[in-house]
């Protein structure tokens, strides 16, 4: 057994000893991690979406988390604060976004709490906050599968997600000049002109429809009742699944709502997901009698513009994932992750394009109105 003649030791990768020794050890770890951070800055100029994923998953918090957990905060805090600042600078450079202190604090939250999953080592070491690790986007970018954002879309999506000003100077909307653009982008993602709200709906509908077909569920888009003259003018089902549960058809009525809408904003500020709950109730109120008459089960699929789904949508997606997992012999958790990844990336892309179009930016590939 080796004996140490000094109070300074490295045990299982953690420094133990004097303050100067511990700080020096953590500084060496920070310097080693800096090489990767510099590479991510270069990668960000080509593909900021992949650069952000790597920063969240393996370039930031994970590099020094073992040291942060195993070293007393009094010995490590200065170096951990310095590394947090390096991560912030890397994010700013590779995303070409200048963050404020408040927006950076939000970025350090998990995705489920409105952040980006760029956790703070200094906070973690102090055990001030315990945040679950999540990142945006969680889907591996794949241009061939349509699961990627171009740099302009990605940058705008990040600014909008963090509450940064998406339209400096509040210029008029490019599609309806009588309405000025607000800094948080509420008008842009809810504007009815230009066809992008309809396109967003249709893109989300198609993801659900394709998943139904892969799970061998007989489903049609925009299917009417076809039952009698008096019912011909009824609103069609966005998706009609004829064999959803125990042979009973189900209607998926998909909609996207903004929690910043004046109707929802008061309650949304107090209760997360309240806008989706209110929209579900409104859908049931409008469609329950008609669906009951036709023998359909009405299932509202409500998404909030920031990505939260209503409880009925979550239950429906869970059942859909179970069918698909059985069909493909895949773990249900993997299928669920893939489904939400496709849905949320589709939603993020549509919102980013709406924001870009209303700021007067051109889109290189098929704008919203032609999608």
Tab-separated table of C-alpha atoms in Angstrom:
chain	number	residue	atom	x	y	z
A	1	UNK	CA	0.000	0.000	0.000
A	2	UNK	CA	1.394	3.396	-0.997
A	3	UNK	CA	1.730	5.986	1.737
A	4	UNK	CA	1.505	9.736	1.244
A	5	UNK	CA	3.754	12.112	3.116
A	6	UNK	CA	1.581	15.133	2.250
A	7	UNK	CA	-2.039	16.019	3.067
A	8	UNK	CA	-2.808	16.260	-0.665
A	9	UNK	CA	-4.327	13.170	-2.328
A	10	UNK	CA	-6.279	12.185	-5.425
A	11	UNK	CA	-8.759	9.442	-4.544
A	12	UNK	CA	-11.077	8.075	-7.224
A	13	UNK	CA	-10.615	11.200	-9.290
A	14	UNK	CA	-11.434	13.606	-6.453
A	15	UNK	CA	-8.888	15.981	-4.858
A	16	UNK	CA	-8.457	15.905	-1.087
A	17	UNK	CA	-6.165	18.296	0.742
A	18	UNK	CA	-5.242	21.966	0.832
A	19	UNK	CA	-7.231	24.657	-0.950
A	20	UNK	CA	-4.442	25.469	-3.391
A	21	UNK	CA	-4.013	21.795	-4.311
A	22	UNK	CA	-7.739	21.230	-4.909
A	23	UNK	CA	-8.069	24.429	-6.938
A	24	UNK	CA	-5.041	23.478	-9.024
A	25	UNK	CA	-6.469	20.022	-9.741
A	26	UNK	CA	-9.867	21.398	-10.790
A	27	UNK	CA	-8.144	24.070	-12.904
A	28	UNK	CA	-6.320	21.326	-14.812
A	29	UNK	CA	-9.633	19.554	-15.449
A	30	UNK	CA	-11.149	22.845	-16.603
A	31	UNK	CA	-8.248	23.454	-18.971
A	32	UNK	CA	-8.691	19.977	-20.490
A	33	UNK	CA	-12.409	20.632	-21.016
A	34	UNK	CA	-11.632	23.968	-22.682
A	35	UNK	CA	-10.318	22.155	-25.749
A	36	UNK	CA	-13.735	20.651	-26.422
A	37	UNK	CA	-15.469	23.972	-25.787
A	38	UNK	CA	-13.238	25.657	-28.365
A	39	UNK	CA	-14.108	22.951	-30.880
A	40	UNK	CA	-17.823	23.471	-30.229
A	41	UNK	CA	-17.451	27.163	-31.081
A	42	UNK	CA	-16.014	26.168	-34.481
A	43	UNK	CA	-18.764	23.579	-34.977
A	44	UNK	CA	-21.403	26.185	-34.154
A	45	UNK	CA	-20.518	28.206	-37.236
A	46	UNK	CA	-21.516	25.200	-39.370
A	47	UNK	CA	-24.287	23.514	-37.353
A	48	UNK	CA	-25.395	25.294	-34.161
A	49	UNK	CA	-28.075	22.659	-33.465
A	50	UNK	CA	-25.553	19.819	-33.114
A	51	UNK	CA	-23.167	22.116	-31.227
A	52	UNK	CA	-25.880	22.823	-28.635
A	53	UNK	CA	-26.683	19.131	-28.220
A	54	UNK	CA	-23.015	18.298	-27.617
A	55	UNK	CA	-22.652	21.208	-25.200
A	56	UNK	CA	-25.642	20.005	-23.176
A	57	UNK	CA	-24.806	16.301	-23.259
A	58	UNK	CA	-21.039	16.101	-22.917
A	59	UNK	CA	-19.305	19.474	-23.187
A	60	UNK	CA	-20.421	21.335	-20.080
A	61	UNK	CA	-21.891	20.051	-16.824
A	62	UNK	CA	-20.827	16.435	-17.344
A	63	UNK	CA	-17.130	17.330	-17.629
A	64	UNK	CA	-16.725	18.379	-13.996
A	65	UNK	CA	-19.801	16.953	-12.293
A	66	UNK	CA	-17.817	14.240	-10.466
A	67	UNK	CA	-15.477	16.842	-8.984
A	68	UNK	CA	-18.410	19.092	-8.079
A	69	UNK	CA	-20.092	16.253	-6.197
A	70	UNK	CA	-17.013	14.909	-4.426
A	71	UNK	CA	-15.186	18.114	-3.441
A	72	UNK	CA	-16.397	20.453	-0.663
A	73	UNK	CA	-17.862	23.615	-2.223
A	74	UNK	CA	-15.479	25.853	-0.279
A	75	UNK	CA	-12.549	24.238	-2.134
A	76	UNK	CA	-14.074	24.124	-5.614
A	77	UNK	CA	-16.530	26.990	-5.971
A	78	UNK	CA	-14.240	29.548	-7.636
A	79	UNK	CA	-13.123	27.127	-10.350
A	80	UNK	CA	-16.671	25.866	-10.909
A	81	UNK	CA	-17.936	29.434	-11.315
A	82	UNK	CA	-15.146	30.028	-13.833
A	83	UNK	CA	-16.148	26.927	-15.808
A	84	UNK	CA	-19.810	28.002	-15.786
A	85	UNK	CA	-18.690	31.283	-17.371
A	86	UNK	CA	-16.716	29.353	-20.000
A	87	UNK	CA	-19.827	27.364	-20.868
A	88	UNK	CA	-21.844	30.579	-21.131
A	89	UNK	CA	-19.247	32.138	-23.449
A	90	UNK	CA	-19.209	28.979	-25.566
A	91	UNK	CA	-22.999	29.032	-25.841
A	92	UNK	CA	-22.975	32.716	-26.796
A	93	UNK	CA	-20.359	32.210	-29.515
A	94	UNK	CA	-21.579	28.942	-31.040
A	95	UNK	CA	-25.229	30.094	-31.083
A	96	UNK	CA	-24.476	33.739	-31.999
A	97	UNK	CA	-26.865	34.845	-29.236
A	98	UNK	CA	-26.009	37.432	-26.577
A	99	UNK	CA	-27.660	36.289	-23.339
A	100	UNK	CA	-28.733	38.492	-20.456
A	101	UNK	CA	-28.221	37.311	-16.872
A	102	UNK	CA	-31.890	36.420	-16.549
A	103	UNK	CA	-31.999	34.513	-19.853
A	104	UNK	CA	-28.847	32.595	-18.900
A	105	UNK	CA	-30.410	31.607	-15.565
A	106	UNK	CA	-33.354	30.279	-17.568
A	107	UNK	CA	-31.019	28.394	-19.929
A	108	UNK	CA	-29.615	26.568	-16.890
A	109	UNK	CA	-33.058	25.143	-16.082
A	110	UNK	CA	-34.304	21.864	-17.513
A	111	UNK	CA	-36.393	21.791	-20.682
A	112	UNK	CA	-39.489	20.910	-18.664
A	113	UNK	CA	-39.004	24.169	-16.720
A	114	UNK	CA	-38.428	26.323	-19.775
A	115	UNK	CA	-34.627	26.076	-19.968
A	116	UNK	CA	-32.019	24.342	-22.106
A	117	UNK	CA	-30.499	21.902	-19.605
A	118	UNK	CA	-27.169	23.789	-19.357
A	119	UNK	CA	-26.850	23.086	-15.650
A	120	UNK	CA	-24.691	25.189	-13.348
A	121	UNK	CA	-21.856	23.305	-11.641
A	122	UNK	CA	-21.552	25.982	-8.957
A	123	UNK	CA	-25.233	25.642	-8.014
A	124	UNK	CA	-25.024	21.858	-8.161
A	125	UNK	CA	-21.968	21.809	-5.896
A	126	UNK	CA	-23.748	23.993	-3.360
A	127	UNK	CA	-26.855	21.789	-3.591
A	128	UNK	CA	-28.944	24.926	-4.007
A	129	UNK	CA	-30.978	23.465	-6.829
A	130	UNK	CA	-31.340	19.928	-8.135
A	131	UNK	CA	-32.396	20.046	-11.779
A	132	UNK	CA	-33.133	17.051	-13.972
A	133	UNK	CA	-30.911	16.918	-17.064
A	134	UNK	CA	-32.761	17.567	-20.288
A	135	UNK	CA	-31.846	19.473	-23.409
A	136	UNK	CA	-33.366	21.020	-26.526
A	137	UNK	CA	-33.753	19.489	-28.938
A	138	UNK	CA	-33.604	15.888	-27.697
A	139	UNK	CA	-33.891	14.410	-31.202
A	140	UNK	CA	-30.670	13.671	-33.065
A	141	UNK	CA	-30.623	16.026	-36.098
A	142	UNK	CA	-31.202	14.195	-39.386
A	143	UNK	CA	-31.771	16.339	-42.501
A	144	UNK	CA	-32.738	13.255	-44.508
A	145	UNK	CA	-35.622	12.548	-42.114
A	146	UNK	CA	-36.600	16.201	-41.793
A	147	UNK	CA	-35.420	16.265	-38.165
A	148	UNK	CA	-33.139	19.271	-38.257
A	149	UNK	CA	-33.282	23.050	-38.185
A	150	UNK	CA	-31.311	25.382	-40.392
A	151	UNK	CA	-29.083	27.865	-38.496
A	152	UNK	CA	-31.562	30.763	-38.790
A	153	UNK	CA	-34.453	28.646	-37.492
A	154	UNK	CA	-32.330	27.281	-34.665
A	155	UNK	CA	-31.103	30.695	-33.537
A	156	UNK	CA	-34.603	32.190	-33.602
A	157	UNK	CA	-36.031	29.190	-31.708
A	158	UNK	CA	-33.431	29.561	-28.936
A	159	UNK	CA	-34.028	33.311	-28.605
A	160	UNK	CA	-37.784	32.787	-28.433
A	161	UNK	CA	-37.423	29.908	-25.930
A	162	UNK	CA	-35.257	31.983	-23.565
A	163	UNK	CA	-37.528	35.026	-23.707
A	164	UNK	CA	-35.005	37.203	-25.548
A	165	UNK	CA	-36.263	39.988	-27.799
A	166	UNK	CA	-37.194	38.379	-31.135
A	167	UNK	CA	-38.173	41.666	-32.812
A	168	UNK	CA	-36.045	44.629	-31.620
A	169	UNK	CA	-37.853	47.925	-32.000
A	170	UNK	CA	-41.296	46.278	-32.267
A	171	UNK	CA	-41.634	46.686	-36.062
A	172	UNK	CA	-44.982	45.993	-37.743
A	173	UNK	CA	-45.776	42.430	-38.739
A	174	UNK	CA	-44.657	41.772	-42.321
A	175	UNK	CA	-47.975	40.029	-43.101
A	176	UNK	CA	-50.397	42.269	-41.173
A	177	UNK	CA	-48.784	45.713	-40.787
A	178	UNK	CA	-51.563	46.966	-38.506
A	179	UNK	CA	-50.180	44.768	-35.705
A	180	UNK	CA	-46.731	45.483	-34.188
A	181	UNK	CA	-44.544	42.523	-33.268
A	182	UNK	CA	-44.097	41.967	-29.541
A	183	UNK	CA	-40.677	41.068	-28.028
A	184	UNK	CA	-41.836	37.604	-26.855
A	185	UNK	CA	-43.119	36.602	-30.287
A	186	UNK	CA	-46.725	35.942	-29.240
A	187	UNK	CA	-48.227	37.649	-32.283
A	188	UNK	CA	-45.869	35.860	-34.682
A	189	UNK	CA	-46.746	32.346	-33.499
A	190	UNK	CA	-50.491	33.051	-33.382
A	191	UNK	CA	-50.925	35.267	-36.481
A	192	UNK	CA	-53.599	33.857	-38.802
A	193	UNK	CA	-52.258	35.419	-41.985
A	194	UNK	CA	-49.808	33.734	-44.302
A	195	UNK	CA	-51.050	30.193	-43.776
A	196	UNK	CA	-48.334	29.206	-41.320
A	197	UNK	CA	-50.758	28.417	-38.463
A	198	UNK	CA	-52.587	25.986	-40.765
A	199	UNK	CA	-49.294	24.529	-41.975
A	200	UNK	CA	-48.116	24.003	-38.375
A	201	UNK	CA	-51.345	22.183	-37.591
A	202	UNK	CA	-51.078	20.007	-40.699
A	203	UNK	CA	-47.441	19.099	-40.037
A	204	UNK	CA	-48.257	17.984	-36.485
A	205	UNK	CA	-51.314	16.102	-37.742
A	206	UNK	CA	-49.195	14.265	-40.303
A	207	UNK	CA	-46.712	13.118	-37.618
A	208	UNK	CA	-49.565	11.600	-35.582
A	209	UNK	CA	-51.171	10.094	-38.688
A	210	UNK	CA	-47.927	8.491	-39.852
A	211	UNK	CA	-47.351	7.061	-36.375
A	212	UNK	CA	-50.862	5.554	-36.418
A	213	UNK	CA	-50.150	3.882	-39.752
A	214	UNK	CA	-46.824	2.497	-38.487
A	215	UNK	CA	-48.674	1.063	-35.487
A	216	UNK	CA	-51.221	-0.599	-37.841
A	217	UNK	CA	-54.058	1.619	-36.660
A	218	UNK	CA	-56.536	2.385	-39.439
A	219	UNK	CA	-56.639	6.187	-39.525
A	220	UNK	CA	-57.738	8.877	-41.986
A	221	UNK	CA	-57.013	12.590	-42.082
A	222	UNK	CA	-59.834	15.131	-42.403
A	223	UNK	CA	-62.441	12.348	-42.538
A	224	UNK	CA	-66.122	13.396	-42.650
A	225	UNK	CA	-68.916	11.386	-41.089
A	226	UNK	CA	-70.595	10.368	-44.360
A	227	UNK	CA	-73.742	9.532	-42.415
A	228	UNK	CA	-76.842	11.129	-43.828
A	229	UNK	CA	-77.551	14.471	-45.450
A	230	UNK	CA	-78.085	16.252	-42.143
A	231	UNK	CA	-74.527	15.397	-41.024
A	232	UNK	CA	-72.653	16.315	-44.198
A	233	UNK	CA	-71.898	19.796	-42.978
A	234	UNK	CA	-70.382	18.644	-39.699
A	235	UNK	CA	-66.765	19.543	-39.157
A	236	UNK	CA	-64.477	16.704	-40.329
A	237	UNK	CA	-62.303	14.776	-37.917
A	238	UNK	CA	-58.687	15.920	-38.109
A	239	UNK	CA	-57.728	12.256	-37.607
A	240	UNK	CA	-60.296	9.456	-37.423
A	241	UNK	CA	-58.902	6.195	-36.000
A	242	UNK	CA	-61.475	3.504	-36.687
A	243	UNK	CA	-60.048	0.870	-34.324
A	244	UNK	CA	-58.690	2.867	-31.425
A	245	UNK	CA	-59.980	1.127	-28.288
A	246	UNK	CA	-62.142	-1.998	-28.120
A	247	UNK	CA	-63.153	-1.442	-31.732
A	248	UNK	CA	-64.592	2.011	-31.041
A	249	UNK	CA	-63.494	4.847	-33.372
A	250	UNK	CA	-61.711	7.862	-31.942
A	251	UNK	CA	-61.412	11.407	-33.244
A	252	UNK	CA	-58.120	13.250	-32.673
A	253	UNK	CA	-58.835	16.990	-32.703
A	254	UNK	CA	-55.443	18.734	-32.791
A	255	UNK	CA	-54.850	22.359	-31.881
A	256	UNK	CA	-52.011	24.644	-30.728
A	257	UNK	CA	-52.638	27.360	-28.126
A	258	UNK	CA	-50.386	30.054	-26.709
A	259	UNK	CA	-50.236	30.502	-22.906
A	260	UNK	CA	-49.565	34.206	-23.613
A	261	UNK	CA	-53.070	34.583	-25.050
A	262	UNK	CA	-55.005	37.128	-22.924
A	263	UNK	CA	-57.624	34.419	-22.279
A	264	UNK	CA	-55.073	32.108	-20.642
A	265	UNK	CA	-52.192	34.260	-19.429
A	266	UNK	CA	-53.479	34.984	-15.933
A	267	UNK	CA	-53.974	31.329	-15.001
A	268	UNK	CA	-50.926	30.200	-17.018
A	269	UNK	CA	-48.743	32.375	-14.799
A	270	UNK	CA	-49.912	30.396	-11.774
A	271	UNK	CA	-50.400	26.869	-13.128
A	272	UNK	CA	-48.279	25.164	-15.769
A	273	UNK	CA	-50.328	23.596	-18.551
A	274	UNK	CA	-53.511	25.500	-17.703
A	275	UNK	CA	-53.846	26.805	-21.287
A	276	UNK	CA	-53.887	23.224	-22.599
A	277	UNK	CA	-56.480	22.216	-19.979
A	278	UNK	CA	-58.751	25.110	-20.961
A	279	UNK	CA	-58.413	24.236	-24.657
A	280	UNK	CA	-59.282	20.588	-23.956
A	281	UNK	CA	-62.451	21.632	-22.147
A	282	UNK	CA	-63.387	23.949	-25.019
A	283	UNK	CA	-62.891	21.143	-27.556
A	284	UNK	CA	-65.073	18.758	-25.547
A	285	UNK	CA	-67.768	21.393	-25.191
A	286	UNK	CA	-67.826	21.978	-28.952
A	287	UNK	CA	-67.545	18.365	-30.136
A	288	UNK	CA	-68.878	16.027	-27.454
A	289	UNK	CA	-72.519	15.969	-28.594
A	290	UNK	CA	-71.622	15.534	-32.262
A	291	UNK	CA	-69.078	12.771	-31.553
A	292	UNK	CA	-71.488	10.934	-29.247
A	293	UNK	CA	-74.141	10.972	-31.961
A	294	UNK	CA	-71.666	9.446	-34.411
A	295	UNK	CA	-70.318	6.913	-31.912
A	296	UNK	CA	-66.853	8.474	-31.813
A	297	UNK	CA	-64.601	9.087	-28.812
A	298	UNK	CA	-63.384	12.690	-28.845
A	299	UNK	CA	-59.707	13.049	-27.903
A	300	UNK	CA	-58.327	16.620	-28.034
A	301	UNK	CA	-54.599	16.717	-28.841
A	302	UNK	CA	-53.668	20.129	-27.444
A	303	UNK	CA	-50.136	21.519	-27.604
A	304	UNK	CA	-49.069	24.754	-26.001
A	305	UNK	CA	-46.850	26.838	-28.274
A	306	UNK	CA	-43.861	26.311	-25.969
A	307	UNK	CA	-44.156	22.524	-26.299
A	308	UNK	CA	-46.262	21.279	-23.376
A	309	UNK	CA	-48.987	18.774	-24.317
A	310	UNK	CA	-52.359	18.375	-22.606
A	311	UNK	CA	-53.087	15.386	-20.385
A	312	UNK	CA	-55.387	13.716	-22.928
A	313	UNK	CA	-52.718	14.015	-25.626
A	314	UNK	CA	-50.162	12.464	-23.260
A	315	UNK	CA	-52.483	9.498	-22.608
A	316	UNK	CA	-53.193	9.066	-26.323
A	317	UNK	CA	-49.502	9.197	-27.223
A	318	UNK	CA	-48.733	6.646	-24.513
A	319	UNK	CA	-51.296	4.224	-25.947
A	320	UNK	CA	-50.075	4.898	-29.482
A	321	UNK	CA	-46.480	4.251	-28.393
A	322	UNK	CA	-47.552	0.952	-26.788
A	323	UNK	CA	-49.111	-0.212	-30.057
A	324	UNK	CA	-46.047	0.822	-32.055
A	325	UNK	CA	-43.598	-0.707	-29.566
A	326	UNK	CA	-45.426	-4.030	-29.804
A	327	UNK	CA	-45.511	-3.809	-33.571
A	328	UNK	CA	-41.790	-3.028	-33.939
A	329	UNK	CA	-40.544	-5.037	-30.942
A	330	UNK	CA	-38.946	-1.891	-29.497
A	331	UNK	CA	-38.857	-0.550	-25.919
A	332	UNK	CA	-41.846	1.675	-25.278
A	333	UNK	CA	-39.633	4.353	-23.694
A	334	UNK	CA	-37.631	4.618	-26.915
A	335	UNK	CA	-40.793	4.915	-29.019
A	336	UNK	CA	-42.232	7.587	-26.712
A	337	UNK	CA	-39.000	9.594	-26.870
A	338	UNK	CA	-38.930	9.375	-30.665
A	339	UNK	CA	-42.582	10.421	-31.012
A	340	UNK	CA	-42.249	13.468	-28.762
A	341	UNK	CA	-38.976	14.366	-30.444
A	342	UNK	CA	-40.614	14.473	-33.882
A	343	UNK	CA	-43.673	16.348	-32.627
A	344	UNK	CA	-41.739	18.965	-30.683
A	345	UNK	CA	-39.153	19.550	-33.409
A	346	UNK	CA	-42.003	20.017	-35.902
A	347	UNK	CA	-43.597	22.543	-33.540
A	348	UNK	CA	-40.316	24.392	-32.897
A	349	UNK	CA	-39.545	24.619	-36.626
A	350	UNK	CA	-43.008	25.984	-37.449
A	351	UNK	CA	-42.796	28.608	-34.696
A	352	UNK	CA	-39.288	29.659	-35.737
A	353	UNK	CA	-40.360	30.055	-39.366
A	354	UNK	CA	-43.370	32.115	-38.334
A	355	UNK	CA	-41.110	34.413	-36.310
A	356	UNK	CA	-38.602	34.760	-39.165
A	357	UNK	CA	-41.255	35.480	-41.780
A	358	UNK	CA	-42.863	38.218	-39.711
A	359	UNK	CA	-39.517	39.845	-39.093
A	360	UNK	CA	-39.051	40.074	-42.864
A	361	UNK	CA	-36.489	37.252	-43.114
A	362	UNK	CA	-36.578	34.975	-46.153
A	363	UNK	CA	-36.524	31.194	-45.899
A	364	UNK	CA	-34.303	29.216	-48.201
A	365	UNK	CA	-36.340	26.059	-48.388
A	366	UNK	CA	-40.121	26.082	-48.921
A	367	UNK	CA	-41.609	28.828	-46.801
A	368	UNK	CA	-44.564	28.306	-44.523
A	369	UNK	CA	-47.203	29.254	-47.071
A	370	UNK	CA	-45.935	26.687	-49.572
A	371	UNK	CA	-45.312	23.850	-47.088
